[in-house]
PDB file of C-alpha atoms in Angstrom:
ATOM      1  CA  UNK H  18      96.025  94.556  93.878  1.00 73.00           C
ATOM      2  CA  UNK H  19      99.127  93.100  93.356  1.00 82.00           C
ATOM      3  CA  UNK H  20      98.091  89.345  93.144  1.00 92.00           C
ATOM      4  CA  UNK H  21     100.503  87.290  90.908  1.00 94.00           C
ATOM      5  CA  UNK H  22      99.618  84.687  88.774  1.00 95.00           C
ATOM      6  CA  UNK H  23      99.339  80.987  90.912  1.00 96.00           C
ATOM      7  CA  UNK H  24     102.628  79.728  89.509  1.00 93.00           C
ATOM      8  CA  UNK H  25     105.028  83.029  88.780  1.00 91.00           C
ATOM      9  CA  UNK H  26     106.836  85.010  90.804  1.00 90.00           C
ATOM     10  CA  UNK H  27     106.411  84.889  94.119  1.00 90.00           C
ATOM     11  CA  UNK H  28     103.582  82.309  94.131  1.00 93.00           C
ATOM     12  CA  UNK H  29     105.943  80.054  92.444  1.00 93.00           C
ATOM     13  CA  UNK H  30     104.531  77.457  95.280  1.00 94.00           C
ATOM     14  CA  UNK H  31     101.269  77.746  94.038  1.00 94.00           C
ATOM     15  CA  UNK H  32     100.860  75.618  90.478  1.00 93.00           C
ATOM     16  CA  UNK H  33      99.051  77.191  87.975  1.00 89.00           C
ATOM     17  CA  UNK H  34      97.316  73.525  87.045  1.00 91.00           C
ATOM     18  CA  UNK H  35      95.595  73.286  90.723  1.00 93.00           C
ATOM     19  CA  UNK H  36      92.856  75.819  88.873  1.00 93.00           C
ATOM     20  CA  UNK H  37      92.683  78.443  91.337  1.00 95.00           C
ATOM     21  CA  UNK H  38      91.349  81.999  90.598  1.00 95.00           C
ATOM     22  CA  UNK H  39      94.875  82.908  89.442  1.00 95.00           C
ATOM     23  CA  UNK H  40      95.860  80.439  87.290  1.00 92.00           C
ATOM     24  CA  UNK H  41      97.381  81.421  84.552  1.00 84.00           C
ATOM     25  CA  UNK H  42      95.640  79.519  81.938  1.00 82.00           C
ATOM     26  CA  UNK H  43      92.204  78.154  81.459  1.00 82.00           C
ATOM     27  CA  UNK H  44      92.188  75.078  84.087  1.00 80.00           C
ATOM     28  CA  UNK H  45      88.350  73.815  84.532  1.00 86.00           C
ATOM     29  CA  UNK H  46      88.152  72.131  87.286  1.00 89.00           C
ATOM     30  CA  UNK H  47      87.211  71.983  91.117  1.00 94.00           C
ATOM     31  CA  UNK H  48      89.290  75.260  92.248  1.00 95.00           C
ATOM     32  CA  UNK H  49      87.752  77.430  89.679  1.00 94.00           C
ATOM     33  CA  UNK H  50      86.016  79.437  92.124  1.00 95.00           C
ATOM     34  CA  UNK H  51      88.716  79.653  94.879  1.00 97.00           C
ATOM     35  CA  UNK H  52      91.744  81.963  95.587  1.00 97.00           C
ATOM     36  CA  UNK H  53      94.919  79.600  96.247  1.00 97.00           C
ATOM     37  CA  UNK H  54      97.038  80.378  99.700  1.00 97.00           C
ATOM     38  CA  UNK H  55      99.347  82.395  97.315  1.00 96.00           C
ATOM     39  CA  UNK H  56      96.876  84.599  96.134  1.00 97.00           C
ATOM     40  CA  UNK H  57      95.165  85.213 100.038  1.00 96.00           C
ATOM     41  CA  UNK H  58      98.978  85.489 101.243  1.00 95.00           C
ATOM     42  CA  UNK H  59      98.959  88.986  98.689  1.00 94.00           C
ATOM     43  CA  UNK H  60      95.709  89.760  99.466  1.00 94.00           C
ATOM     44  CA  UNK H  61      96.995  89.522 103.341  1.00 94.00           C
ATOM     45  CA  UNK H  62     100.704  91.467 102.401  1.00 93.00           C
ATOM     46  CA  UNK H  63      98.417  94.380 100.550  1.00 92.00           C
ATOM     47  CA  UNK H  64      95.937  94.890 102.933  1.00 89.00           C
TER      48      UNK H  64
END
């Protein structure tokens, strides 16, 4: 779908070490189960 990685690209304003979804590495934590506002912003741009 077109959903970068939290951290490259163009959700370079979204840190990969929050733990979102789309974090690029594992990241266990609290955000583990939630998209960050990069990844809804795609979601939002593709749809």
């Amino acid at each position: 779908l077109g959903v970068p990685h939290d951290g490259i690209d163009s959700a370079m304003d979204c840190p990969g070490y929050e733990g979102f979804i789309m974090t690029h590495a594992l990241n266990l934590g609290e955000n583990n189960f939630y998209w960050s506002k990069c990844s809804v912003r795609a979601f939002q741009e593709f749809f």
